[in-house]
Coordinates of N, CA and C in Angstrom, one line a residue:
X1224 N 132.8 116.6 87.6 CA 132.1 116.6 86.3 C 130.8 117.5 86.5
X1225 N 130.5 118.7 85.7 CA 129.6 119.4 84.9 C 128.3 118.4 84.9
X1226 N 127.3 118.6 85.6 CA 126.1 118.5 85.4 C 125.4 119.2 84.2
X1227 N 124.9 118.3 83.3 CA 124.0 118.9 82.3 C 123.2 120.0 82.7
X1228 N 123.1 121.3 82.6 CA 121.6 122.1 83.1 C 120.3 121.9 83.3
X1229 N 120.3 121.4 82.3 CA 118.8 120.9 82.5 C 118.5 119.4 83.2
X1230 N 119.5 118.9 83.0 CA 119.6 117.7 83.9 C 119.4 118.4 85.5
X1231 N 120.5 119.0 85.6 CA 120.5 119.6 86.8 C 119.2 120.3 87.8
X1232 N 118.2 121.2 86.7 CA 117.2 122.1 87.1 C 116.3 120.5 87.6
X1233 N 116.2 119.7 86.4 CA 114.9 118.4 86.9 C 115.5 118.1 88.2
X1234 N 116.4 117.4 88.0 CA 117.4 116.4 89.7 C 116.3 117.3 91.1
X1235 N 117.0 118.7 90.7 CA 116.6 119.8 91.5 C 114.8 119.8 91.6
X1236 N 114.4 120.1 90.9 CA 113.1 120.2 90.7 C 112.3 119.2 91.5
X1237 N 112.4 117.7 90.7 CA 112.0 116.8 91.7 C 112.6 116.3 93.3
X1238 N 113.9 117.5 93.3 CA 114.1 117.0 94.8 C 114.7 115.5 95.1
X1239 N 115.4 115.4 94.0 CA 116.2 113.9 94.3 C 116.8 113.2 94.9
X1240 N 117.5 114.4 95.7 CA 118.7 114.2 97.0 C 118.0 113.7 98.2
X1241 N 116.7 114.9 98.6 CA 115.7 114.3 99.5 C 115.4 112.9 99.7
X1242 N 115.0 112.4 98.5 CA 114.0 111.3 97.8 C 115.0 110.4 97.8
X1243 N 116.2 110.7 97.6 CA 117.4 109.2 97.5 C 117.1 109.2 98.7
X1244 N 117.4 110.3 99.6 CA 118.2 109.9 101.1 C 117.1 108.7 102.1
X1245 N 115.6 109.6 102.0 CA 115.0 108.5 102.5 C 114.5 107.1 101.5
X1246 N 114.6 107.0 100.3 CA 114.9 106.0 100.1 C 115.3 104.6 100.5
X1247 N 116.8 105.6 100.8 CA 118.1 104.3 101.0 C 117.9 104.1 102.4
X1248 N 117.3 105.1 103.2 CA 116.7 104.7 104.8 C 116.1 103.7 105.0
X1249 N 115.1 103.8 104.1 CA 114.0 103.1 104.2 C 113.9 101.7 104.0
X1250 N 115.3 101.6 102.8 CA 115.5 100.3 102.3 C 116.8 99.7 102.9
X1251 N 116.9 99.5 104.3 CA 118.5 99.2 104.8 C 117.8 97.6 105.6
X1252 N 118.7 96.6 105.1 CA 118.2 95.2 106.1 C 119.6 94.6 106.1
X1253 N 119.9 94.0 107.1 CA 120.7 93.1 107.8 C 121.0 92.3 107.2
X1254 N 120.3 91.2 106.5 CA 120.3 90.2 106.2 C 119.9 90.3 104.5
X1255 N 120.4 90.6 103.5 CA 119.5 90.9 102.6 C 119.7 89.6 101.4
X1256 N 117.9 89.9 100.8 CA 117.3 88.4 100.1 C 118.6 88.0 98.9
X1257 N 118.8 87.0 98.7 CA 119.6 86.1 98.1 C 118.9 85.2 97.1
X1258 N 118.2 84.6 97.6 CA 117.1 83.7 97.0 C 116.1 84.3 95.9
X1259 N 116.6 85.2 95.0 CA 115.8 86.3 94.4 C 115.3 85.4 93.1
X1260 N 114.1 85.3 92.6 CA 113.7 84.7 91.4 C 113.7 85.6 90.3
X1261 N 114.2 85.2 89.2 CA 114.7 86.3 88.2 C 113.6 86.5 87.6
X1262 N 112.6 85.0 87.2 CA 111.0 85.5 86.6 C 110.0 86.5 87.5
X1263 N 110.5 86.5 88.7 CA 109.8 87.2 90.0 C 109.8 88.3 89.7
X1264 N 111.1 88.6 89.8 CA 111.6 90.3 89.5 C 110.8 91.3 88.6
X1265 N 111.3 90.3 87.6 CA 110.7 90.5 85.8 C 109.3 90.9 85.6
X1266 N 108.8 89.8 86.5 CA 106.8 89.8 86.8 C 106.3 91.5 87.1
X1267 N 107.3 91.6 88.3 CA 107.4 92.6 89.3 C 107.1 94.3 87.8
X1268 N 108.5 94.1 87.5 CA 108.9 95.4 86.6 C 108.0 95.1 85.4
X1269 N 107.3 94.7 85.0 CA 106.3 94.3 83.9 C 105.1 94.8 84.3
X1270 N 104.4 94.3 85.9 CA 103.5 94.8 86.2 C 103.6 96.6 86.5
X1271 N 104.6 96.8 86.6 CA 104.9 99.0 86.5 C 104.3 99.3 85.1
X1272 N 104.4 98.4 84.1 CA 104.2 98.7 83.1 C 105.3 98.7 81.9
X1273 N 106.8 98.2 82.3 CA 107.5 97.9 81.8 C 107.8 97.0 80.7
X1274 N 106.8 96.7 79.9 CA 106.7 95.4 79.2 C 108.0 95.4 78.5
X1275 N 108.8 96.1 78.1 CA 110.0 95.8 77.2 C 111.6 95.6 78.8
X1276 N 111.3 94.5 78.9 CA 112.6 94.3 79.8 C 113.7 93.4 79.7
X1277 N 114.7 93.7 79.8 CA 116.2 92.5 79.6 C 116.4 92.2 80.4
X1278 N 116.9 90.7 80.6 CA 117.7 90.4 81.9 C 118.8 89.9 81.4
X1279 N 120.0 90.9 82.0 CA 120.9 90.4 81.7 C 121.7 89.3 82.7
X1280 N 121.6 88.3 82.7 CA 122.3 87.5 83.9 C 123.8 87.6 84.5
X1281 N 124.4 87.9 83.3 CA 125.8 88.6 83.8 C 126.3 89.3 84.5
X1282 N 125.4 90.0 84.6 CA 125.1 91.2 86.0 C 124.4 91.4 86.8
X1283 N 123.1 90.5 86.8 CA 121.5 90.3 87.7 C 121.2 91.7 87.2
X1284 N 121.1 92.3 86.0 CA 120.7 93.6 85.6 C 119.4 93.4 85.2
X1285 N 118.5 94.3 85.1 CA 117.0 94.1 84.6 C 117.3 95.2 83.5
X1286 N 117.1 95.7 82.7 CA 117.3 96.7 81.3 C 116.3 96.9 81.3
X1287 N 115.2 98.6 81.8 CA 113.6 98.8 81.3 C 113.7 99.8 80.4
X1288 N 113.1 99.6 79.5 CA 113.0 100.8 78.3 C 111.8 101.3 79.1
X1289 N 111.7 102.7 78.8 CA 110.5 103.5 78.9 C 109.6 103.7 77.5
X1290 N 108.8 103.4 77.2 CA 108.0 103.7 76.0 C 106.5 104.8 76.2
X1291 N 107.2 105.6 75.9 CA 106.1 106.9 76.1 C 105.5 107.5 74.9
X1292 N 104.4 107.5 74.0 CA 104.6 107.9 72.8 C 105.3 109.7 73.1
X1293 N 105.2 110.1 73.9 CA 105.0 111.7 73.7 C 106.5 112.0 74.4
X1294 N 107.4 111.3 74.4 CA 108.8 111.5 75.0 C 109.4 110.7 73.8
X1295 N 108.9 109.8 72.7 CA 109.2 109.2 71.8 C 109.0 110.1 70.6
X1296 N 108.1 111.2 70.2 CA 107.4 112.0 69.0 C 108.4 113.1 69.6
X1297 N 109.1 113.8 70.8 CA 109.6 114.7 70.8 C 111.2 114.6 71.0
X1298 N 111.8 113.1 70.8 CA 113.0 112.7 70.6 C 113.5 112.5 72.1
X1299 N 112.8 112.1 72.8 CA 112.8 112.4 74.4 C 113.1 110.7 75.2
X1300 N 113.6 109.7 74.5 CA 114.1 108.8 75.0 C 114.0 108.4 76.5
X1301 N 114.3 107.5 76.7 CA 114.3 106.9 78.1 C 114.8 105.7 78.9
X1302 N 115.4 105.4 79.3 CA 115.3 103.9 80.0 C 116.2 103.9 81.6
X1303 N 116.1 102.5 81.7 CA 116.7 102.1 83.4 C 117.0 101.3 83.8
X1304 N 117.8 101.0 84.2 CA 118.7 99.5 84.5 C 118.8 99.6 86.0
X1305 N 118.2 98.2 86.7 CA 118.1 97.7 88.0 C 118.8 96.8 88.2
X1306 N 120.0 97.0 88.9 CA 120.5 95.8 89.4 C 120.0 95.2 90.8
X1307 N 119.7 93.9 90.8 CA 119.2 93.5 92.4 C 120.4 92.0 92.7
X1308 N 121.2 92.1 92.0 CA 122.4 91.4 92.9 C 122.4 91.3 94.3
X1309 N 122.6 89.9 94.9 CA 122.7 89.8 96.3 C 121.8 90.7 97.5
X1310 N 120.8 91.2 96.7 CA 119.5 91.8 97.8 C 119.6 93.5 97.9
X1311 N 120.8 93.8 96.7 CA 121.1 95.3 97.0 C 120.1 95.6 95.8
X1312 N 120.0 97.1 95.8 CA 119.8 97.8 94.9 C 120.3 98.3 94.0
X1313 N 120.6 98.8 92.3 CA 121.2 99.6 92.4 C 120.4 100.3 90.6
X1314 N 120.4 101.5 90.8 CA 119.7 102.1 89.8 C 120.5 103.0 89.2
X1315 N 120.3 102.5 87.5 CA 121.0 103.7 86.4 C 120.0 104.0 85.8
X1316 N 120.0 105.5 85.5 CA 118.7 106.0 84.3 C 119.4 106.9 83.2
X1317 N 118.5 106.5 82.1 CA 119.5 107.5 81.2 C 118.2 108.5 80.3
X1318 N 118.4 109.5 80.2 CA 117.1 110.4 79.4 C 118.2 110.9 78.3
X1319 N 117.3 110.9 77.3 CA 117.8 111.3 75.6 C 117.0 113.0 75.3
X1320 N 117.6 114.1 75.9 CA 117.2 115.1 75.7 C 117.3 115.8 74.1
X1321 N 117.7 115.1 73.3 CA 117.4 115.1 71.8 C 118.4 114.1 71.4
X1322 N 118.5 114.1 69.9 CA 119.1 113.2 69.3 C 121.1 113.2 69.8
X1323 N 121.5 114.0 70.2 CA 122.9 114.5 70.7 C 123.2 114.3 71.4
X1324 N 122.2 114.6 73.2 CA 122.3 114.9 73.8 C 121.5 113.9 75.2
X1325 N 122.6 112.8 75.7 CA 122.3 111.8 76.2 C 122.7 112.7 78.3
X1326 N 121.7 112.4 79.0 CA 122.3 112.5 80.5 C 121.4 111.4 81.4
X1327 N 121.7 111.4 82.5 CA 121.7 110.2 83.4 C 122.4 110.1 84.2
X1328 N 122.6 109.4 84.8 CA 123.6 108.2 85.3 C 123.0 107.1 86.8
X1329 N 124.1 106.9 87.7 CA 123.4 105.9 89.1 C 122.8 106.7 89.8
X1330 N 122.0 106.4 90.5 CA 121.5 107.1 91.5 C 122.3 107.4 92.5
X1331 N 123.0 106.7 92.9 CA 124.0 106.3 94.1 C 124.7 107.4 94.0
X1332 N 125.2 108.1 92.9 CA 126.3 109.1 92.3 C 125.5 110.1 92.4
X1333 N 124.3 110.7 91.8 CA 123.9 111.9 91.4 C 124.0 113.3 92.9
X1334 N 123.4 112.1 93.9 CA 123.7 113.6 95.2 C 125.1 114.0 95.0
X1335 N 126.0 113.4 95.0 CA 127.2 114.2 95.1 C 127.3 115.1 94.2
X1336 N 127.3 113.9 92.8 CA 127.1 115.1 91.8 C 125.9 116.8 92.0
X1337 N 124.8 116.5 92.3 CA 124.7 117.6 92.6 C 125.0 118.6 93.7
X1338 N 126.3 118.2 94.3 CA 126.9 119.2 95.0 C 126.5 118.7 96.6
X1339 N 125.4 117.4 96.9 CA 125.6 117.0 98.3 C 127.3 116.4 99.2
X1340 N 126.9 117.3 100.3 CA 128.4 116.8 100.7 C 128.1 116.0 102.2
X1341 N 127.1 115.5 102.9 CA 127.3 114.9 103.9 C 127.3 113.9 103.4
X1342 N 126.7 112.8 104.9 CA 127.5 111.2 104.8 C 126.4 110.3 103.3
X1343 N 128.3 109.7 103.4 CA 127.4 109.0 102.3 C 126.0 108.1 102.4
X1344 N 125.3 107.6 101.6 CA 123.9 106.7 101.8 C 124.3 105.4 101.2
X1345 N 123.5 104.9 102.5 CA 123.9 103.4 102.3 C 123.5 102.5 101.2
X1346 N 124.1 101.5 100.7 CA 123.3 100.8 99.4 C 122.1 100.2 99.9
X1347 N 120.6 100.6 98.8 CA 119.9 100.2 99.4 C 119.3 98.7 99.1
X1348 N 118.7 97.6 100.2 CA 118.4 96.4 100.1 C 117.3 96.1 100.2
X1349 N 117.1 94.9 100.2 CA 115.7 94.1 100.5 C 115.6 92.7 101.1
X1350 N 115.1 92.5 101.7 CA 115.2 90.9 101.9 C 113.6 89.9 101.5
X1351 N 112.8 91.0 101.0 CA 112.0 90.2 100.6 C 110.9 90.4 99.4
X1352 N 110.2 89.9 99.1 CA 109.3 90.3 97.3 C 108.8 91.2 97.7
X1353 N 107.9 91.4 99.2 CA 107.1 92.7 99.5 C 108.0 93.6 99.5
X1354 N 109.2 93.5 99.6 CA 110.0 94.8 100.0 C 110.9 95.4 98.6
X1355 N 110.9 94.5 97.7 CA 111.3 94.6 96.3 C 110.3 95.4 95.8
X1356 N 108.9 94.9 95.9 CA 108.0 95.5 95.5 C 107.6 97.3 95.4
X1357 N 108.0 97.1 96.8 CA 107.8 98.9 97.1 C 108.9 99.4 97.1
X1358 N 110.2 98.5 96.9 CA 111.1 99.7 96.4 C 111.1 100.2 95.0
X1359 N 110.5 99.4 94.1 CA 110.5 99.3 92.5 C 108.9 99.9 92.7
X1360 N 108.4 100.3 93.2 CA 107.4 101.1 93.3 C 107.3 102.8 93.4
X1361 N 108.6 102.6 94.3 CA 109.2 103.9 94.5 C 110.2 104.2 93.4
X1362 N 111.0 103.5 92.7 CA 111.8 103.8 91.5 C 111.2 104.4 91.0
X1363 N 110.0 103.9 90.1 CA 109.3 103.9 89.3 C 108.7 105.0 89.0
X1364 N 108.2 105.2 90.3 CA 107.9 106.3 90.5 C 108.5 107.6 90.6
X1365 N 109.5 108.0 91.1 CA 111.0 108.9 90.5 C 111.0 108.6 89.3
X1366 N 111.3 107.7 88.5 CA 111.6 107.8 87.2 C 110.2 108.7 86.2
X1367 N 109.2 108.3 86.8 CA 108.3 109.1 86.1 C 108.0 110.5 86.6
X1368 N 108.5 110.8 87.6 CA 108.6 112.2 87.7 C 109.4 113.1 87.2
X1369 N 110.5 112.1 87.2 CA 111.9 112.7 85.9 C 112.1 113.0 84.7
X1370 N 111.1 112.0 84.5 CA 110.5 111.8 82.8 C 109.8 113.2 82.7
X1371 N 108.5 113.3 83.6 CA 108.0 114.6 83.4 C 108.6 115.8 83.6
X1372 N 109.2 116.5 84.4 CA 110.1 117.0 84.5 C 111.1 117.4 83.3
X1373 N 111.5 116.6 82.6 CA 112.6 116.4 81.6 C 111.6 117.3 80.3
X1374 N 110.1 116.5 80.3 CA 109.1 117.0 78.8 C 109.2 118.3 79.7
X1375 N 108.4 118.6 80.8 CA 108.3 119.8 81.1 C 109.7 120.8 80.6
X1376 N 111.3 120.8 81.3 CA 111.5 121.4 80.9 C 112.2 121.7 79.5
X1377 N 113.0 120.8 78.9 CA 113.5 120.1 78.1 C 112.4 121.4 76.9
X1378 N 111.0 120.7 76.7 CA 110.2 121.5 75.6 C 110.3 122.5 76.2
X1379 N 110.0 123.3 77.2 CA 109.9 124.6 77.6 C 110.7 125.6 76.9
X1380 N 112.3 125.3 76.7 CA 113.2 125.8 76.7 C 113.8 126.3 74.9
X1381 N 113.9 127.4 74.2 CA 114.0 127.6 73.4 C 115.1 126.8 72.5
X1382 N 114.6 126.2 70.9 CA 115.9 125.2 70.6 C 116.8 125.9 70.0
X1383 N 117.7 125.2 69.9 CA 119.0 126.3 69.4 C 119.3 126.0 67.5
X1384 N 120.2 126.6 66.9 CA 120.2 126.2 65.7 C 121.5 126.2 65.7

């Protein structure tokens, strides 16, 4: 599957492949937390700034909208879905590069998609609130570089008729 271009140039831009790989390094444990508190979590992604969040229990999904006025005034959409089932991680993002024109997807997927071909990366875990913490620290933080990235080039780019 065809990477969007401009999806493609951000991924690239921010260096994503890099950024997953030690990511999912960083976040590898043996034994991963079970005992997860769903208000905990919630606390957690609220204090990013997240105030609009779902939990869906059906899936131990968290659902974050991004609310940006200035990605919202230029049709520039956003959000992110965290699954933390059984102590794993797992992250989907979706950016609305105008009203048509929806891209994203898991994190887990996008190196390949962008054309990485070594070994796969491990699902990443946690086994505890501090360690949930800085990985949803580090999400968070990719997501808003993606976000920028996206206004950066997204507006840059002449629109078509």
């Amino acid at each position: 599957m065809d990477l969007h271009p401009v999806w493609k140039k951000v991924l690239e831009e921010v260096e994503f492949v890099s950024w997953y790989q030690a990511f999912t390094e960083q976040f590898q444990t043996t034994s991963p937390f079970t005992d997860l508190s769903i208000t905990e979590a919630q606390d957690m992604i609220m204090e990013f700034g997240f105030r609009k969040t779902v939990y869906d229990p059906a899936n131990s999904l968290y659902q974050v909208e991004g609310v940006d006025d200035t990605r919202s005034v230029k049709g520039l959409g956003s959000g992110l879905s965290i699954a933390l089932k059984d102590g794993k991680i797992e992250v989907d993002v979706a950016f609305d590069l105008d009203h048509d024109t929806r891209v994203g997807g898991k994190f887990a997927l996008i190196p390949e998609q962008l054309g990485y071909t070594g070994p796969s990366f491990p699902t990443p875990a946690f086994t505890n609130y501090k360690e949930l913490y800085a990985a949803l620290k580090m999400i968070f933080s990719m997501y808003e570089d993606i976000g920028n990235k996206v206004i950066d080039i997204f507006l840059a780019e002449p629109a078509t008729m």
